Amino acid sequence: MIRLQNISWHAGDFRLLDVSFNVPAGAYGVLMGRTGCGKTTLLEILCGLRRPSTGRLWIGGRDVTAAPPGQRGIGYVPQDGALFPTMTVREQIAFGPRRQNLAAAARNDLVSELAAATGVAHLLGRLPTDLSGGERQRVALARALAARPSVLLLDEPLAALDEEMHGDMMALLKTTQQQLGLTVLHVTHHRREAAHLTDCLLRMEQGVVTEATDP
Amino acid sequence: MKGPVQARWEGWWLTCGGMTAAYLILILGMLAATAVHSSPHELWAALMKREIRYAIWLSLVTCTTTSLLALLLAVPVGFLLSRARFRGRAWLDAALDIPIVLPPMVVGLCLLILFQTRVGRAVEQVMPFTYTVAGVVLAQFVIGASFAVRTMRGTFDNLSSRPEEVAMTLGCTRAEAVWLVTLPAARRGMFAAASIAWARSLGEFGPVLVFAGATRMKTEVLPTTVWLELSVGNLEAAIAVSLLLVMLAILVLVGVKLAGEPL
């Protein structure tokens, strides 16, 4: 479950005003809005990378308003994947479990399992520079899932993909969410993407979020 | 219309190319003239003099120490300038360039005066700087660190902060994320920053002379040697040391270029 209550934030002329919404546990929430309307900022606030000036937020029923990013139980997939430049795919996926002190054997099993599930098992020894856009997004998804989050935050994860990969990745996201029972908040400005994926549609305009029924 | 425009542009490119060639010829000409002025035997004999061997050793030790200290400072300061947004950032950025724009001799004089103040004297009681080897390092550091900071800032500017932020969502503190994700990605920039500080320190003359003196077998570094040997009319030794400085500078230049960082 993701819940925001009266979240406000501003920098210069840009501001988010009393943003409140709720994505129920196990639902696939899609937040739509034009480029530059503040969707990424909102995700950063959910991640704990920006501190809201007012309001509170809950993730999985826990008030995480003051919690550091690593203690919020979230998996974050930024727009371009933001892979770690000097790490192989294996090291990227193992990063979260390593931080959680997961034993080496269990960590290796988890990496293999997630690499297979996201279709990157044959890429484990590669560096980010040797991956295509679609492969990078898959690795970023596997890396986020490896920390075993309760909530997945996706920032335009399909923006840089071609038509065919777009469809594959949408299917992967939906399957993963259903199999793991994750709560997802997926930010996009694509209507088709939203219509295909969403259980809970939200629209953002001029710093204000409202619930919507039709993408 | 196309003909005259094209001709004008060709003329412009010829002018640019000609001026570049003239400058390059000047640089290579002065280096070549210096290189062939004395025989290799005379140069080698000069380099084997006890005082000059000490100056070589002291230059290598102080420059290496300075470049490591400069890097230690440049990483956090460069990171702050690149990533943090705060009031007065532009002023801080400009202030950190002061050692680059000040005449080097003035830096030495300012250091000398600083260590004549009450605070400076108190520091000298614990660790003497004026006219000591530590003073050589400090004089080199003031200027070298400024170049290293500029290089590290550019390096961090070119690295996205996103991977670092993802690492934080995966359980790292900011410092851990920087250590595990950003610094490995910045290693070429760190090498370039240390190399530039090293090369800059190697050629530092004015501040070292004023603040640390030119005492043979004590605070004499290679640029000081060139000046001392020239002042007593020993041109062979001055040329030998100059050529050594040129070779070291070229080595650093090649190293930094190979590391892929713009100078």
XYZ file of C-alpha atoms in Angstrom:
478
model
C 0.000 0.000 0.000
C 1.180 3.512 -0.833
C -0.518 6.444 0.849
C 0.311 10.134 0.607
C -1.404 12.747 2.734
C -1.124 16.456 1.984
C 2.404 16.241 0.589
C 3.765 19.637 -0.487
C 7.129 20.541 -1.926
C 8.539 23.504 -3.783
C 11.713 24.678 -5.491
C 11.716 28.079 -7.174
C 8.490 28.472 -9.147
C 7.756 24.750 -9.175
C 5.531 23.335 -6.442
C 3.530 20.278 -5.457
C 0.399 21.241 -3.548
C -1.272 19.053 -0.915
C -0.838 15.844 -2.876
C -2.916 13.022 -1.410
C -3.633 9.635 -2.940
C -3.742 5.978 -2.159
C -2.594 2.915 -4.105
C -4.087 -0.183 -2.406
C -1.856 -3.126 -1.446
C -1.170 -5.393 -4.416
C -2.519 -2.865 -6.954
C -0.758 -1.568 -10.054
C -1.031 2.205 -9.813
C -0.241 4.370 -12.808
C 0.450 8.064 -12.387
C -0.043 10.005 -15.610
C 0.900 13.532 -16.423
C 2.757 15.693 -18.896
C 6.532 15.839 -18.965
C 7.802 18.259 -16.323
C 4.614 18.251 -14.219
C 6.361 16.857 -11.130
C 5.873 13.083 -11.444
C 9.567 12.299 -10.967
C 9.763 14.678 -8.008
C 6.865 12.845 -6.401
C 8.647 9.507 -6.868
C 11.796 11.003 -5.355
C 9.764 12.094 -2.333
C 8.388 8.543 -2.040
C 11.944 7.193 -2.267
C 13.125 9.560 0.468
C 15.501 11.394 -1.876
C 13.617 14.667 -1.334
C 12.039 15.794 1.895
C 8.482 17.185 1.606
C 7.835 20.546 3.275
C 4.526 19.276 4.665
C 2.513 16.066 4.748
C 3.063 12.413 5.590
C 3.462 9.226 3.629
C 2.977 5.538 4.343
C 4.400 2.531 2.547
C 3.043 -0.916 3.415
C 1.102 0.556 6.333
C 4.237 2.085 7.909
C 4.747 5.829 8.282
C 8.002 6.421 6.368
C 7.883 10.239 6.213
C 11.178 10.532 8.099
C 12.698 7.145 7.134
C 15.909 7.074 5.071
C 15.585 5.720 1.491
C 17.061 2.320 2.337
C 14.546 1.633 5.096
C 11.359 2.255 3.142
C 11.048 -1.194 1.559
C 10.920 0.216 -1.957
C 12.411 -0.845 -5.257
C 13.187 2.109 -7.529
C 13.626 1.896 -11.305
C 14.559 5.330 -12.720
C 13.876 6.424 -16.269
C 17.192 5.415 -17.837
C 17.783 2.456 -15.515
C 20.630 4.315 -13.773
C 22.802 1.212 -13.620
C 26.019 1.372 -11.598
C 28.615 2.244 -14.276
C 31.466 -0.013 -13.121
C 29.510 -3.114 -12.009
C 28.579 -6.186 -14.016
C 24.945 -7.215 -14.296
C 25.562 -9.891 -11.627
C 27.015 -7.297 -9.232
C 24.142 -4.891 -9.939
C 21.494 -7.475 -9.034
C 23.460 -8.693 -6.008
C 23.928 -5.131 -4.695
C 20.726 -4.928 -2.608
C 21.002 -8.461 -1.127
C 24.640 -7.740 -0.264
C 23.608 -4.586 1.611
C 21.034 -6.707 3.455
C 23.822 -9.159 4.423
C 22.167 -12.065 2.650
C 24.424 -15.152 2.739
C 26.471 -15.711 -0.422
C 24.689 -18.938 -1.461
C 21.217 -17.429 -1.016
C 22.385 -14.289 -2.824
C 23.632 -16.261 -5.814
C 20.369 -18.212 -5.963
C 18.375 -14.983 -5.856
C 20.503 -13.383 -8.598
C 20.062 -16.455 -10.848
C 16.337 -16.605 -10.195
C 15.743 -12.903 -10.919
C 18.081 -12.892 -13.921
C 16.095 -15.776 -15.394
C 12.746 -14.144 -14.582
C 13.720 -10.838 -16.217
C 15.465 -12.468 -19.187
C 19.003 -11.270 -18.453
C 20.579 -14.590 -17.388
C 22.895 -14.545 -20.423
C 24.117 -11.025 -19.598
C 25.389 -11.537 -16.040
C 29.033 -10.857 -16.874
C 28.404 -7.702 -18.895
C 28.910 -4.058 -17.971
C 26.140 -1.470 -18.564
C 27.958 -0.065 -21.591
C 27.496 -3.438 -23.341
C 23.704 -3.527 -22.829
C 20.871 -2.261 -25.037
C 18.189 0.090 -23.680
C 15.770 -2.778 -23.089
C 18.410 -4.913 -21.376
C 19.343 -2.027 -19.095
C 15.721 -1.618 -17.999
C 15.429 -5.351 -17.294
C 18.602 -5.307 -15.209
C 17.350 -2.226 -13.329
C 14.101 -4.093 -12.598
C 15.964 -7.217 -11.418
C 18.212 -5.054 -9.222
C 15.199 -3.367 -7.625
C 13.401 -6.699 -7.055
C 16.503 -8.295 -5.521
C 16.124 -6.091 -2.426
C 12.732 -7.831 -1.943
C 10.700 -4.620 -1.710
C 6.993 -4.443 -0.892
C 6.540 -1.505 -3.258
C 7.972 -0.911 -6.715
C 8.368 2.651 -8.016
C 8.863 2.879 -11.767
C 9.764 6.158 -13.469
C 8.898 5.951 -17.194
C 10.538 2.514 -17.416
C 9.432 1.990 -21.020
C 10.226 5.439 -22.403
C 13.435 4.507 -24.214
C 12.258 1.173 -25.667
C 11.217 0.349 -29.225
C 7.704 -0.975 -29.997
C 8.518 -4.684 -29.657
C 10.513 -4.345 -26.447
C 7.844 -2.024 -25.114
C 5.272 -4.827 -25.309
C 7.637 -7.422 -23.800
C 8.574 -5.150 -20.911
C 4.925 -4.275 -20.189
C 4.131 -7.986 -20.007
C 7.141 -8.576 -17.732
C 6.142 -5.747 -15.383
C 2.552 -6.957 -15.087
C 3.550 -10.618 -14.584
C 6.176 -9.704 -11.986
C 3.739 -7.521 -10.072
C 1.088 -10.243 -10.025
C 3.446 -13.088 -9.135
C 5.133 -11.229 -6.287
C 1.971 -9.458 -5.113
C 3.772 -6.104 -5.241
C 2.212 -2.684 -4.950
C 3.420 -0.671 -7.942
C 3.430 3.021 -8.757
C 4.339 3.453 -12.419
C 4.860 6.954 -13.773
C 4.206 7.536 -17.467
C 2.757 9.951 -19.987
C 1.696 7.125 -22.379
C -2.062 6.461 -22.490
C -1.689 2.972 -23.998
C 0.792 1.936 -21.325
C -1.521 3.226 -18.606
C -4.608 1.523 -20.069
C -2.801 -1.809 -20.361
C -1.256 -1.900 -16.901
C -3.335 -0.005 -14.418
C -5.625 -1.092 -11.606
C -5.580 2.386 -10.134
C -5.166 5.426 -12.366
C -3.965 8.788 -11.071
C -3.534 11.992 -13.021
C -1.150 14.809 -12.176
C -1.703 18.350 -13.418
C -0.013 21.526 -12.224
C 1.280 19.903 -9.063
C -2.080 18.371 -8.065
C -2.937 14.637 -8.213
C -6.490 13.404 -8.824
C -7.922 9.935 -9.310
C -9.004 9.215 -12.886
C -11.011 6.495 -14.554
C -9.942 6.882 -18.161
C -6.328 7.324 -19.389
C 26.822 32.920 -53.985
C 28.191 29.508 -53.028
C 31.677 30.095 -54.492
C 32.626 33.297 -52.608
C 31.193 31.992 -49.304
C 33.156 28.759 -49.634
C 36.328 30.670 -50.532
C 35.882 32.950 -47.523
C 35.537 29.941 -45.246
C 38.579 28.275 -46.737
C 40.521 31.445 -46.050
C 39.298 31.425 -42.464
C 40.321 27.807 -41.940
C 43.710 28.504 -43.491
C 44.191 31.412 -41.079
C 43.213 29.229 -38.088
C 45.440 26.377 -39.276
C 48.348 28.704 -39.945
C 48.157 30.282 -36.505
C 47.909 26.846 -34.849
C 50.950 25.644 -36.796
C 52.939 28.774 -35.867
C 52.222 28.266 -32.162
C 53.041 24.551 -32.335
C 56.323 25.325 -34.126
C 57.187 27.805 -31.373
C 56.538 25.181 -28.651
C 58.366 22.336 -30.385
C 61.146 24.657 -31.561
C 62.030 25.863 -28.078
C 61.947 22.295 -26.719
C 64.081 20.959 -29.574
C 66.601 23.812 -29.271
C 66.958 23.117 -25.534
C 67.262 19.371 -26.122
C 70.137 19.659 -28.634
C 72.034 22.431 -26.866
C 74.227 20.042 -24.831
C 75.520 16.530 -25.345
C 73.808 13.608 -23.567
C 77.055 12.951 -21.677
C 77.129 16.489 -20.224
C 73.459 16.281 -19.316
C 73.910 12.945 -17.553
C 76.938 14.239 -15.631
C 74.896 17.237 -14.455
C 72.032 15.037 -13.303
C 74.409 12.888 -11.265
C 75.506 15.812 -9.071
C 74.628 15.136 -5.443
C 72.584 18.343 -5.015
C 70.589 17.699 -8.153
C 69.912 14.071 -7.199
C 68.569 15.376 -3.880
C 66.387 17.932 -5.730
C 65.014 15.165 -7.978
C 64.221 12.999 -4.955
C 62.647 15.912 -3.043
C 60.568 16.954 -6.067
C 59.219 13.434 -6.555
C 58.418 12.994 -2.842
C 56.802 16.417 -2.347
C 54.819 16.310 -5.618
C 53.472 12.845 -4.830
C 52.537 13.874 -1.291
C 50.937 17.073 -2.594
C 48.941 15.279 -5.291
C 47.565 12.742 -2.790
C 46.629 15.496 -0.323
C 45.105 17.532 -3.175
C 43.018 14.525 -4.239
C 41.836 13.960 -0.663
C 40.579 17.552 -0.637
C 39.363 17.654 -4.236
C 36.987 14.680 -3.978
C 34.689 16.081 -1.250
C 35.009 19.714 -2.399
C 34.398 18.806 -6.057
C 31.421 16.697 -5.003
C 29.969 19.555 -2.949
C 30.346 22.058 -5.797
C 28.879 19.640 -8.319
C 25.954 18.154 -6.404
C 24.886 20.507 -3.622
C 22.673 23.522 -4.272
C 23.050 26.249 -1.677
C 23.134 30.006 -1.349
C 26.570 31.431 -2.143
C 27.657 28.414 -4.212
C 28.797 30.610 -7.120
C 30.894 32.712 -4.721
C 32.462 29.617 -3.173
C 33.215 28.302 -6.658
C 34.940 31.585 -7.561
C 36.823 31.754 -4.235
C 38.303 28.296 -4.795
C 39.786 29.559 -8.069
C 41.754 32.307 -6.281
C 45.008 30.255 -6.146
C 44.738 29.681 -9.917
C 44.440 33.358 -10.776
C 46.862 34.791 -8.183
C 50.460 35.327 -9.326
C 52.360 32.325 -7.856
C 54.917 34.534 -6.129
C 52.075 36.320 -4.331
C 50.772 32.969 -3.051
C 54.190 32.352 -1.493
C 54.285 35.815 0.059
C 50.758 35.420 1.469
C 51.737 32.061 2.998
C 54.836 33.612 4.543
C 52.761 36.403 6.076
C 50.057 33.967 7.255
C 52.669 32.057 9.231
C 53.843 35.298 10.841
C 50.426 35.832 12.434
C 49.633 34.624 15.943
C 47.756 31.566 14.626
C 50.497 30.835 12.115
C 53.186 30.980 14.788
C 51.150 28.639 16.995
C 50.966 26.147 14.116
C 54.716 26.486 13.564
C 55.298 25.516 17.209
C 53.642 22.147 16.481
C 54.840 21.673 12.908
C 57.286 24.109 11.282
C 56.376 25.061 7.711
C 58.415 28.161 6.862
C 61.685 27.179 5.111
C 61.050 23.451 5.604
C 60.091 20.484 3.391
C 56.550 20.680 4.857
C 56.522 24.265 3.560
C 57.433 23.017 0.060
C 54.421 20.683 0.178
C 52.104 23.406 1.503
C 53.224 25.909 -1.168
C 52.644 23.292 -3.882
C 49.352 22.197 -2.315
C 47.712 25.640 -2.270
C 47.870 25.869 -6.057
C 47.790 22.162 -7.026
C 44.662 21.501 -4.948
C 42.782 24.262 -6.745
C 43.424 22.535 -10.098
C 42.481 19.151 -8.629
C 39.195 20.568 -7.263
C 38.324 21.964 -10.685
C 39.031 18.605 -12.330
C 36.989 16.633 -9.775
C 34.091 19.050 -10.044
C 34.058 18.504 -13.821
C 34.223 14.737 -13.283
C 31.228 14.720 -10.904
C 29.325 17.089 -13.224
C 29.634 14.430 -15.925
C 28.390 11.610 -13.676
C 24.652 11.277 -13.085
C 23.606 11.266 -9.431
C 20.854 8.728 -10.205
C 22.909 5.534 -9.668
C 23.991 6.935 -6.301
C 20.358 7.581 -5.388
C 19.339 4.075 -6.454
C 22.102 2.710 -4.196
C 20.568 4.698 -1.337
C 17.170 3.070 -1.935
C 18.999 -0.292 -1.790
C 20.244 0.350 1.739
C 23.301 2.621 1.434
C 23.852 5.874 3.254
C 24.903 8.780 0.987
C 28.565 8.248 1.936
C 28.371 4.500 1.198
C 26.656 5.166 -2.126
C 29.386 7.626 -3.108
C 32.095 5.172 -2.027
C 30.616 2.097 -3.726
C 29.046 3.594 -6.855
C 30.263 7.118 -7.643
C 33.965 6.966 -6.802
C 34.636 3.800 -8.846
C 32.955 5.560 -11.778
C 35.077 8.668 -11.109
C 38.417 6.841 -10.993
C 39.674 8.289 -14.282
C 38.811 11.770 -13.091
C 40.592 11.090 -9.795
C 43.681 9.936 -11.691
C 43.518 13.071 -13.847
C 43.043 15.344 -10.801
C 46.014 13.801 -8.975
C 48.149 13.930 -12.139
C 47.332 17.570 -12.829
C 48.098 18.490 -9.196
C 51.347 16.501 -9.480
C 52.403 18.187 -12.726
C 51.461 21.612 -11.468
C 53.418 21.038 -8.234
C 56.450 19.819 -10.150
C 56.736 23.174 -11.924
C 55.910 25.324 -8.902
C 58.725 27.797 -8.328
C 57.606 31.182 -6.955
C 55.644 30.090 -3.877
C 58.230 27.428 -2.979
C 61.095 29.931 -3.287
C 59.379 32.604 -1.185
C 57.830 30.355 1.477
C 60.234 27.410 1.725
C 63.432 29.016 0.489
C 66.110 27.633 -1.849
C 68.476 25.908 0.553
C 70.562 23.237 -1.173
C 70.093 19.724 0.168
C 67.121 20.949 2.192
C 64.289 22.709 0.343
C 65.675 22.682 -3.182
C 63.222 21.244 -5.723
C 63.840 20.960 -9.480
C 62.547 24.407 -10.561
C 64.688 25.908 -7.787
C 67.661 23.989 -9.211
C 67.124 25.516 -12.666
C 67.135 28.975 -11.110
C 70.149 28.302 -8.828
C 72.222 26.758 -11.630
C 71.341 29.583 -14.035
C 72.246 32.198 -11.415
C 75.782 30.757 -11.158
C 76.108 30.409 -14.946
C 75.962 26.602 -15.067
C 73.802 26.335 -18.181
C 74.392 22.569 -18.718
C 72.906 21.677 -15.330
C 69.992 24.087 -15.843
C 69.254 22.512 -19.232
C 69.585 18.966 -17.900
C 67.073 19.626 -15.112
C 64.779 21.520 -17.499
C 64.741 18.571 -19.897
C 63.961 16.242 -17.017
C 61.039 18.510 -16.062
C 59.850 18.519 -19.688
C 59.956 14.702 -19.868
C 58.036 14.319 -16.616
C 55.443 16.874 -17.745
C 54.984 15.057 -21.076
C 54.608 11.740 -19.244
C 51.823 13.214 -17.106
C 50.174 14.752 -20.169
C 50.184 11.406 -21.989
C 48.946 9.582 -18.866
C 46.019 11.959 -18.416
C 45.132 11.799 -22.119
C 45.246 7.985 -22.039
C 42.970 8.009 -18.995
C 40.490 9.818 -21.230
C 40.006 12.957 -19.193
C 40.110 16.371 -20.885
C 42.812 18.586 -19.437
